[in-house]
């Protein structure tokens, strides 16, 4: 009989500091490479537009990619989306905000890297939706498209001529997909 030891969120806090990043999906640890040039630029662009909409309207909080969210316990799932949003009123009081975020985001953005395997990206999308994330945008720099996964709806692909919208998560928010892929330098 083979015994499998699952990794927990608590184990993640004990990992040594270093350049390595890890995702945890149902107790299985996945080593992540640091984000590449275009990956980081695209994530920053989306985060910039989201934050510029969310903050003045006092709609919630937007996070960058280093923020870990606990999506499930036993077996544990801890993911750090490239960009994430949680609506106002869903976070614990400031004095209780220690460690990883223990709230499921309303929106997550994942930018696909050349090294990402399709099966792994699909597993992350499933983990997000199963945890209750209402809107997931998967950005494909290679094809210059964004696949939109909304809870309870069929996925749809938006190309460079289209526009992303915040759906019922961020009503009235729009972002031209072409803007996502603008090269700044």
JSON list of C-alpha atoms in Angstrom, two decimals:
[
{"chain": "A", "resi": 1, "resn": "UNK", "atom": "CA", "xyz": [0.00, 0.00, 0.00]},
{"chain": "A", "resi": 2, "resn": "UNK", "atom": "CA", "xyz": [1.34, 3.42, -1.01]},
{"chain": "A", "resi": 3, "resn": "UNK", "atom": "CA", "xyz": [0.88, 6.27, 1.43]},
{"chain": "A", "resi": 4, "resn": "UNK", "atom": "CA", "xyz": [0.61, 9.73, -0.09]},
{"chain": "A", "resi": 5, "resn": "UNK", "atom": "CA", "xyz": [1.43, 12.69, 2.11]},
{"chain": "A", "resi": 6, "resn": "UNK", "atom": "CA", "xyz": [-0.53, 15.76, 1.12]},
{"chain": "A", "resi": 7, "resn": "UNK", "atom": "CA", "xyz": [0.90, 19.24, 1.53]},
{"chain": "A", "resi": 8, "resn": "UNK", "atom": "CA", "xyz": [-1.15, 21.70, 3.59]},
{"chain": "A", "resi": 9, "resn": "UNK", "atom": "CA", "xyz": [-1.42, 25.47, 3.68]},
{"chain": "A", "resi": 10, "resn": "UNK", "atom": "CA", "xyz": [0.48, 25.36, 6.98]},
{"chain": "A", "resi": 11, "resn": "UNK", "atom": "CA", "xyz": [3.31, 23.47, 5.24]},
{"chain": "A", "resi": 12, "resn": "UNK", "atom": "CA", "xyz": [3.45, 26.26, 2.65]},
{"chain": "A", "resi": 13, "resn": "UNK", "atom": "CA", "xyz": [4.27, 28.83, 5.33]},
{"chain": "A", "resi": 14, "resn": "UNK", "atom": "CA", "xyz": [7.25, 26.69, 6.36]},
{"chain": "A", "resi": 15, "resn": "UNK", "atom": "CA", "xyz": [8.83, 26.56, 2.89]},
{"chain": "A", "resi": 16, "resn": "UNK", "atom": "CA", "xyz": [12.22, 28.28, 2.73]},
{"chain": "A", "resi": 17, "resn": "UNK", "atom": "CA", "xyz": [12.43, 31.78, 1.29]},
{"chain": "A", "resi": 18, "resn": "UNK", "atom": "CA", "xyz": [13.77, 31.77, -2.24]},
{"chain": "A", "resi": 19, "resn": "UNK", "atom": "CA", "xyz": [13.00, 32.51, -5.86]},
{"chain": "A", "resi": 20, "resn": "UNK", "atom": "CA", "xyz": [10.75, 29.46, -6.20]},
{"chain": "A", "resi": 21, "resn": "UNK", "atom": "CA", "xyz": [6.99, 29.89, -6.13]},
{"chain": "A", "resi": 22, "resn": "UNK", "atom": "CA", "xyz": [4.51, 27.11, -5.55]},
{"chain": "A", "resi": 23, "resn": "UNK", "atom": "CA", "xyz": [0.83, 26.49, -6.15]},
{"chain": "A", "resi": 24, "resn": "UNK", "atom": "CA", "xyz": [-1.04, 23.95, -4.05]},
{"chain": "A", "resi": 25, "resn": "UNK", "atom": "CA", "xyz": [-3.97, 22.11, -5.64]},
{"chain": "A", "resi": 26, "resn": "UNK", "atom": "CA", "xyz": [-5.79, 19.53, -3.53]},
{"chain": "A", "resi": 27, "resn": "UNK", "atom": "CA", "xyz": [-2.68, 18.88, -1.46]},
{"chain": "A", "resi": 28, "resn": "UNK", "atom": "CA", "xyz": [-0.33, 18.51, -4.44]},
{"chain": "A", "resi": 29, "resn": "UNK", "atom": "CA", "xyz": [2.55, 20.98, -4.71]},
{"chain": "A", "resi": 30, "resn": "UNK", "atom": "CA", "xyz": [3.36, 22.50, -8.12]},
{"chain": "A", "resi": 31, "resn": "UNK", "atom": "CA", "xyz": [6.60, 24.45, -8.58]},
{"chain": "A", "resi": 32, "resn": "UNK", "atom": "CA", "xyz": [6.15, 27.62, -10.59]},
{"chain": "A", "resi": 33, "resn": "UNK", "atom": "CA", "xyz": [8.72, 29.52, -12.61]},
{"chain": "A", "resi": 34, "resn": "UNK", "atom": "CA", "xyz": [8.99, 33.27, -12.12]},
{"chain": "A", "resi": 35, "resn": "UNK", "atom": "CA", "xyz": [6.86, 35.22, -14.60]},
{"chain": "A", "resi": 36, "resn": "UNK", "atom": "CA", "xyz": [8.47, 36.06, -17.92]},
{"chain": "A", "resi": 37, "resn": "UNK", "atom": "CA", "xyz": [8.69, 39.53, -19.46]},
{"chain": "A", "resi": 38, "resn": "UNK", "atom": "CA", "xyz": [5.38, 39.68, -21.40]},
{"chain": "A", "resi": 39, "resn": "UNK", "atom": "CA", "xyz": [3.55, 37.72, -18.71]},
{"chain": "A", "resi": 40, "resn": "UNK", "atom": "CA", "xyz": [4.38, 40.34, -16.08]},
{"chain": "A", "resi": 41, "resn": "UNK", "atom": "CA", "xyz": [3.62, 43.25, -18.40]},
{"chain": "A", "resi": 42, "resn": "UNK", "atom": "CA", "xyz": [0.20, 41.86, -19.34]},
{"chain": "A", "resi": 43, "resn": "UNK", "atom": "CA", "xyz": [-0.72, 41.08, -15.72]},
{"chain": "A", "resi": 44, "resn": "UNK", "atom": "CA", "xyz": [0.31, 44.60, -14.69]},
{"chain": "A", "resi": 45, "resn": "UNK", "atom": "CA", "xyz": [-1.75, 46.14, -17.49]},
{"chain": "A", "resi": 46, "resn": "UNK", "atom": "CA", "xyz": [-4.89, 44.29, -16.43]},
{"chain": "A", "resi": 47, "resn": "UNK", "atom": "CA", "xyz": [-4.25, 45.00, -12.74]},
{"chain": "A", "resi": 48, "resn": "UNK", "atom": "CA", "xyz": [-3.74, 48.69, -13.53]},
{"chain": "A", "resi": 49, "resn": "UNK", "atom": "CA", "xyz": [-7.07, 48.96, -15.37]},
{"chain": "A", "resi": 50, "resn": "UNK", "atom": "CA", "xyz": [-8.94, 46.99, -12.71]},
{"chain": "A", "resi": 51, "resn": "UNK", "atom": "CA", "xyz": [-7.47, 49.02, -9.85]},
{"chain": "A", "resi": 52, "resn": "UNK", "atom": "CA", "xyz": [-8.22, 52.31, -11.63]},
{"chain": "A", "resi": 53, "resn": "UNK", "atom": "CA", "xyz": [-11.85, 51.24, -11.82]},
{"chain": "A", "resi": 54, "resn": "UNK", "atom": "CA", "xyz": [-12.21, 49.56, -8.42]},
{"chain": "A", "resi": 55, "resn": "UNK", "atom": "CA", "xyz": [-10.51, 52.04, -6.08]},
{"chain": "A", "resi": 56, "resn": "UNK", "atom": "CA", "xyz": [-12.28, 55.31, -7.06]},
{"chain": "A", "resi": 57, "resn": "UNK", "atom": "CA", "xyz": [-15.61, 53.47, -6.97]},
{"chain": "A", "resi": 58, "resn": "UNK", "atom": "CA", "xyz": [-14.78, 51.85, -3.59]},
{"chain": "A", "resi": 59, "resn": "UNK", "atom": "CA", "xyz": [-15.71, 48.42, -4.93]},
{"chain": "A", "resi": 60, "resn": "UNK", "atom": "CA", "xyz": [-13.08, 46.31, -3.16]},
{"chain": "A", "resi": 61, "resn": "UNK", "atom": "CA", "xyz": [-9.44, 45.30, -3.39]},
{"chain": "A", "resi": 62, "resn": "UNK", "atom": "CA", "xyz": [-7.22, 44.30, -6.32]},
{"chain": "A", "resi": 63, "resn": "UNK", "atom": "CA", "xyz": [-4.11, 42.17, -5.67]},
{"chain": "A", "resi": 64, "resn": "UNK", "atom": "CA", "xyz": [-0.96, 41.36, -7.61]},
{"chain": "A", "resi": 65, "resn": "UNK", "atom": "CA", "xyz": [0.35, 37.88, -8.28]},
{"chain": "A", "resi": 66, "resn": "UNK", "atom": "CA", "xyz": [2.29, 37.22, -5.09]},
{"chain": "A", "resi": 67, "resn": "UNK", "atom": "CA", "xyz": [-0.87, 37.03, -2.97]},
{"chain": "A", "resi": 68, "resn": "UNK", "atom": "CA", "xyz": [-1.93, 33.53, -1.93]},
{"chain": "A", "resi": 69, "resn": "UNK", "atom": "CA", "xyz": [-5.63, 32.68, -1.57]},
{"chain": "A", "resi": 70, "resn": "UNK", "atom": "CA", "xyz": [-6.84, 29.69, 0.43]},
{"chain": "A", "resi": 71, "resn": "UNK", "atom": "CA", "xyz": [-9.54, 28.21, -1.79]},
{"chain": "A", "resi": 72, "resn": "UNK", "atom": "CA", "xyz": [-10.12, 24.89, -0.07]},
{"chain": "A", "resi": 73, "resn": "UNK", "atom": "CA", "xyz": [-9.18, 22.84, 3.00]},
{"chain": "A", "resi": 74, "resn": "UNK", "atom": "CA", "xyz": [-8.63, 19.08, 3.38]},
{"chain": "A", "resi": 75, "resn": "UNK", "atom": "CA", "xyz": [-7.17, 18.63, 0.87]},
{"chain": "A", "resi": 76, "resn": "UNK", "atom": "CA", "xyz": [-5.82, 22.16, 0.75]},
{"chain": "A", "resi": 77, "resn": "UNK", "atom": "CA", "xyz": [-5.75, 24.40, -2.30]},
{"chain": "A", "resi": 78, "resn": "UNK", "atom": "CA", "xyz": [-3.72, 27.62, -2.23]},
{"chain": "A", "resi": 79, "resn": "UNK", "atom": "CA", "xyz": [-3.28, 29.61, -5.43]},
{"chain": "A", "resi": 80, "resn": "UNK", "atom": "CA", "xyz": [-1.78, 33.00, -6.28]},
{"chain": "A", "resi": 81, "resn": "UNK", "atom": "CA", "xyz": [-3.57, 34.35, -9.37]},
{"chain": "A", "resi": 82, "resn": "UNK", "atom": "CA", "xyz": [-1.75, 36.87, -11.55]},
{"chain": "A", "resi": 83, "resn": "UNK", "atom": "CA", "xyz": [-4.43, 39.44, -10.66]},
{"chain": "A", "resi": 84, "resn": "UNK", "atom": "CA", "xyz": [-7.37, 39.07, -8.28]},
{"chain": "A", "resi": 85, "resn": "UNK", "atom": "CA", "xyz": [-10.30, 41.10, -6.97]},
{"chain": "A", "resi": 86, "resn": "UNK", "atom": "CA", "xyz": [-12.45, 40.77, -3.84]},
{"chain": "A", "resi": 87, "resn": "UNK", "atom": "CA", "xyz": [-15.55, 42.94, -3.40]},
{"chain": "A", "resi": 88, "resn": "UNK", "atom": "CA", "xyz": [-15.93, 45.34, -0.49]},
{"chain": "A", "resi": 89, "resn": "UNK", "atom": "CA", "xyz": [-17.32, 43.77, 2.67]},
{"chain": "A", "resi": 90, "resn": "UNK", "atom": "CA", "xyz": [-16.04, 40.26, 1.99]},
{"chain": "A", "resi": 91, "resn": "UNK", "atom": "CA", "xyz": [-12.69, 40.61, 3.77]},
{"chain": "A", "resi": 92, "resn": "UNK", "atom": "CA", "xyz": [-12.10, 40.15, 7.50]},
{"chain": "A", "resi": 93, "resn": "UNK", "atom": "CA", "xyz": [-11.27, 43.20, 9.67]},
{"chain": "A", "resi": 94, "resn": "UNK", "atom": "CA", "xyz": [-7.76, 44.61, 9.18]},
{"chain": "A", "resi": 95, "resn": "UNK", "atom": "CA", "xyz": [-6.47, 43.24, 12.51]},
{"chain": "A", "resi": 96, "resn": "UNK", "atom": "CA", "xyz": [-7.37, 39.71, 11.35]},
{"chain": "A", "resi": 97, "resn": "UNK", "atom": "CA", "xyz": [-5.57, 39.91, 7.99]},
{"chain": "A", "resi": 98, "resn": "UNK", "atom": "CA", "xyz": [-2.53, 37.78, 8.73]},
{"chain": "A", "resi": 99, "resn": "UNK", "atom": "CA", "xyz": [-0.99, 35.25, 6.36]},
{"chain": "A", "resi": 100, "resn": "UNK", "atom": "CA", "xyz": [-2.71, 34.06, 3.21]},
{"chain": "A", "resi": 101, "resn": "UNK", "atom": "CA", "xyz": [-6.06, 35.53, 2.20]},
{"chain": "A", "resi": 102, "resn": "UNK", "atom": "CA", "xyz": [-8.81, 33.28, 3.52]},
{"chain": "A", "resi": 103, "resn": "UNK", "atom": "CA", "xyz": [-11.49, 34.62, 1.17]},
{"chain": "A", "resi": 104, "resn": "UNK", "atom": "CA", "xyz": [-12.35, 33.29, -2.28]},
{"chain": "A", "resi": 105, "resn": "UNK", "atom": "CA", "xyz": [-11.82, 36.05, -4.88]},
{"chain": "A", "resi": 106, "resn": "UNK", "atom": "CA", "xyz": [-14.71, 37.27, -7.00]},
{"chain": "A", "resi": 107, "resn": "UNK", "atom": "CA", "xyz": [-12.46, 37.62, -10.07]},
{"chain": "A", "resi": 108, "resn": "UNK", "atom": "CA", "xyz": [-9.11, 36.07, -10.95]},
{"chain": "A", "resi": 109, "resn": "UNK", "atom": "CA", "xyz": [-6.85, 36.58, -13.95]},
{"chain": "A", "resi": 110, "resn": "UNK", "atom": "CA", "xyz": [-4.33, 33.98, -15.09]},
{"chain": "A", "resi": 111, "resn": "UNK", "atom": "CA", "xyz": [-1.82, 34.88, -17.80]},
{"chain": "A", "resi": 112, "resn": "UNK", "atom": "CA", "xyz": [-0.65, 31.75, -19.61]},
{"chain": "A", "resi": 113, "resn": "UNK", "atom": "CA", "xyz": [3.14, 31.41, -19.83]},
{"chain": "A", "resi": 114, "resn": "UNK", "atom": "CA", "xyz": [4.92, 29.50, -22.61]},
{"chain": "A", "resi": 115, "resn": "UNK", "atom": "CA", "xyz": [5.93, 26.89, -20.02]},
{"chain": "A", "resi": 116, "resn": "UNK", "atom": "CA", "xyz": [2.36, 26.33, -18.74]},
{"chain": "A", "resi": 117, "resn": "UNK", "atom": "CA", "xyz": [0.77, 23.02, -19.64]},
{"chain": "A", "resi": 118, "resn": "UNK", "atom": "CA", "xyz": [-2.83, 23.26, -20.81]},
{"chain": "A", "resi": 119, "resn": "UNK", "atom": "CA", "xyz": [-3.86, 20.54, -18.32]},
{"chain": "A", "resi": 120, "resn": "UNK", "atom": "CA", "xyz": [-2.41, 22.56, -15.44]},
{"chain": "A", "resi": 121, "resn": "UNK", "atom": "CA", "xyz": [-4.15, 25.79, -16.51]},
{"chain": "A", "resi": 122, "resn": "UNK", "atom": "CA", "xyz": [-7.40, 23.84, -16.80]},
{"chain": "A", "resi": 123, "resn": "UNK", "atom": "CA", "xyz": [-6.91, 22.39, -13.30]},
{"chain": "A", "resi": 124, "resn": "UNK", "atom": "CA", "xyz": [-6.44, 25.89, -11.91]},
{"chain": "A", "resi": 125, "resn": "UNK", "atom": "CA", "xyz": [-9.59, 27.18, -13.63]},
{"chain": "A", "resi": 126, "resn": "UNK", "atom": "CA", "xyz": [-11.55, 24.22, -12.23]},
{"chain": "A", "resi": 127, "resn": "UNK", "atom": "CA", "xyz": [-10.14, 24.86, -8.74]},
{"chain": "A", "resi": 128, "resn": "UNK", "atom": "CA", "xyz": [-11.16, 28.52, -8.93]},
{"chain": "A", "resi": 129, "resn": "UNK", "atom": "CA", "xyz": [-14.70, 27.81, -10.13]},
{"chain": "A", "resi": 130, "resn": "UNK", "atom": "CA", "xyz": [-15.21, 24.93, -7.68]},
{"chain": "A", "resi": 131, "resn": "UNK", "atom": "CA", "xyz": [-14.13, 27.24, -4.83]},
{"chain": "A", "resi": 132, "resn": "UNK", "atom": "CA", "xyz": [-16.73, 29.83, -5.83]},
{"chain": "A", "resi": 133, "resn": "UNK", "atom": "CA", "xyz": [-14.76, 32.33, -7.93]},
{"chain": "A", "resi": 134, "resn": "UNK", "atom": "CA", "xyz": [-17.42, 34.00, -10.06]},
{"chain": "A", "resi": 135, "resn": "UNK", "atom": "CA", "xyz": [-15.29, 35.16, -12.98]},
{"chain": "A", "resi": 136, "resn": "UNK", "atom": "CA", "xyz": [-11.98, 33.82, -14.36]},
{"chain": "A", "resi": 137, "resn": "UNK", "atom": "CA", "xyz": [-10.07, 35.39, -17.25]},
{"chain": "A", "resi": 138, "resn": "UNK", "atom": "CA", "xyz": [-7.38, 33.22, -18.85]},
{"chain": "A", "resi": 139, "resn": "UNK", "atom": "CA", "xyz": [-5.12, 35.41, -20.98]},
{"chain": "A", "resi": 140, "resn": "UNK", "atom": "CA", "xyz": [-3.30, 33.75, -23.91]},
{"chain": "A", "resi": 141, "resn": "UNK", "atom": "CA", "xyz": [-0.47, 36.05, -25.12]},
{"chain": "A", "resi": 142, "resn": "UNK", "atom": "CA", "xyz": [0.42, 33.66, -27.96]},
{"chain": "A", "resi": 143, "resn": "UNK", "atom": "CA", "xyz": [-3.05, 33.92, -29.58]},
{"chain": "A", "resi": 144, "resn": "UNK", "atom": "CA", "xyz": [-3.86, 37.37, -28.16]},
{"chain": "A", "resi": 145, "resn": "UNK", "atom": "CA", "xyz": [-7.15, 36.11, -26.74]},
{"chain": "A", "resi": 146, "resn": "UNK", "atom": "CA", "xyz": [-8.84, 35.91, -23.36]},
{"chain": "A", "resi": 147, "resn": "UNK", "atom": "CA", "xyz": [-11.01, 32.95, -22.39]},
{"chain": "A", "resi": 148, "resn": "UNK", "atom": "CA", "xyz": [-13.78, 33.99, -20.02]},
{"chain": "A", "resi": 149, "resn": "UNK", "atom": "CA", "xyz": [-15.08, 31.47, -17.49]},
{"chain": "A", "resi": 150, "resn": "UNK", "atom": "CA", "xyz": [-18.13, 32.71, -15.61]},
{"chain": "A", "resi": 151, "resn": "UNK", "atom": "CA", "xyz": [-19.76, 30.57, -12.97]},
{"chain": "A", "resi": 152, "resn": "UNK", "atom": "CA", "xyz": [-22.66, 28.59, -14.45]},
{"chain": "A", "resi": 153, "resn": "UNK", "atom": "CA", "xyz": [-22.04, 29.77, -18.03]},
{"chain": "A", "resi": 154, "resn": "UNK", "atom": "CA", "xyz": [-20.24, 28.26, -21.02]},
{"chain": "A", "resi": 155, "resn": "UNK", "atom": "CA", "xyz": [-16.72, 29.55, -21.57]},
{"chain": "A", "resi": 156, "resn": "UNK", "atom": "CA", "xyz": [-16.24, 32.12, -24.29]},
{"chain": "A", "resi": 157, "resn": "UNK", "atom": "CA", "xyz": [-13.15, 33.33, -26.11]},
{"chain": "A", "resi": 158, "resn": "UNK", "atom": "CA", "xyz": [-12.72, 37.06, -26.69]},
{"chain": "A", "resi": 159, "resn": "UNK", "atom": "CA", "xyz": [-10.24, 38.00, -29.40]},
{"chain": "A", "resi": 160, "resn": "UNK", "atom": "CA", "xyz": [-8.21, 41.16, -29.87]},
{"chain": "A", "resi": 161, "resn": "UNK", "atom": "CA", "xyz": [-11.14, 42.95, -31.52]},
{"chain": "A", "resi": 162, "resn": "UNK", "atom": "CA", "xyz": [-13.42, 42.27, -28.56]},
{"chain": "A", "resi": 163, "resn": "UNK", "atom": "CA", "xyz": [-14.00, 43.73, -25.12]},
{"chain": "A", "resi": 164, "resn": "UNK", "atom": "CA", "xyz": [-13.87, 42.16, -21.69]},
{"chain": "A", "resi": 165, "resn": "UNK", "atom": "CA", "xyz": [-16.55, 43.10, -19.21]},
{"chain": "A", "resi": 166, "resn": "UNK", "atom": "CA", "xyz": [-16.88, 42.63, -15.48]},
{"chain": "A", "resi": 167, "resn": "UNK", "atom": "CA", "xyz": [-20.24, 40.86, -15.74]},
{"chain": "A", "resi": 168, "resn": "UNK", "atom": "CA", "xyz": [-22.14, 40.85, -12.46]},
{"chain": "A", "resi": 169, "resn": "UNK", "atom": "CA", "xyz": [-18.81, 40.94, -10.57]},
{"chain": "A", "resi": 170, "resn": "UNK", "atom": "CA", "xyz": [-17.82, 44.44, -11.75]},
{"chain": "A", "resi": 171, "resn": "UNK", "atom": "CA", "xyz": [-20.83, 45.93, -13.54]},
{"chain": "A", "resi": 172, "resn": "UNK", "atom": "CA", "xyz": [-19.93, 48.66, -16.05]},
{"chain": "A", "resi": 173, "resn": "UNK", "atom": "CA", "xyz": [-16.24, 47.67, -16.14]},
{"chain": "A", "resi": 174, "resn": "UNK", "atom": "CA", "xyz": [-14.93, 47.13, -19.67]},
{"chain": "A", "resi": 175, "resn": "UNK", "atom": "CA", "xyz": [-11.47, 46.62, -21.11]},
{"chain": "A", "resi": 176, "resn": "UNK", "atom": "CA", "xyz": [-10.61, 46.29, -24.79]},
{"chain": "A", "resi": 177, "resn": "UNK", "atom": "CA", "xyz": [-8.65, 43.08, -25.30]},
{"chain": "A", "resi": 178, "resn": "UNK", "atom": "CA", "xyz": [-6.33, 44.97, -27.67]},
{"chain": "A", "resi": 179, "resn": "UNK", "atom": "CA", "xyz": [-5.36, 47.16, -24.69]},
{"chain": "A", "resi": 180, "resn": "UNK", "atom": "CA", "xyz": [-4.32, 44.04, -22.75]},
{"chain": "A", "resi": 181, "resn": "UNK", "atom": "CA", "xyz": [-1.69, 43.26, -25.37]},
{"chain": "A", "resi": 182, "resn": "UNK", "atom": "CA", "xyz": [-0.30, 46.78, -25.98]},
{"chain": "A", "resi": 183, "resn": "UNK", "atom": "CA", "xyz": [3.49, 46.66, -25.95]},
{"chain": "A", "resi": 184, "resn": "UNK", "atom": "CA", "xyz": [4.92, 49.56, -23.97]},
{"chain": "A", "resi": 185, "resn": "UNK", "atom": "CA", "xyz": [8.55, 49.57, -24.89]}
]
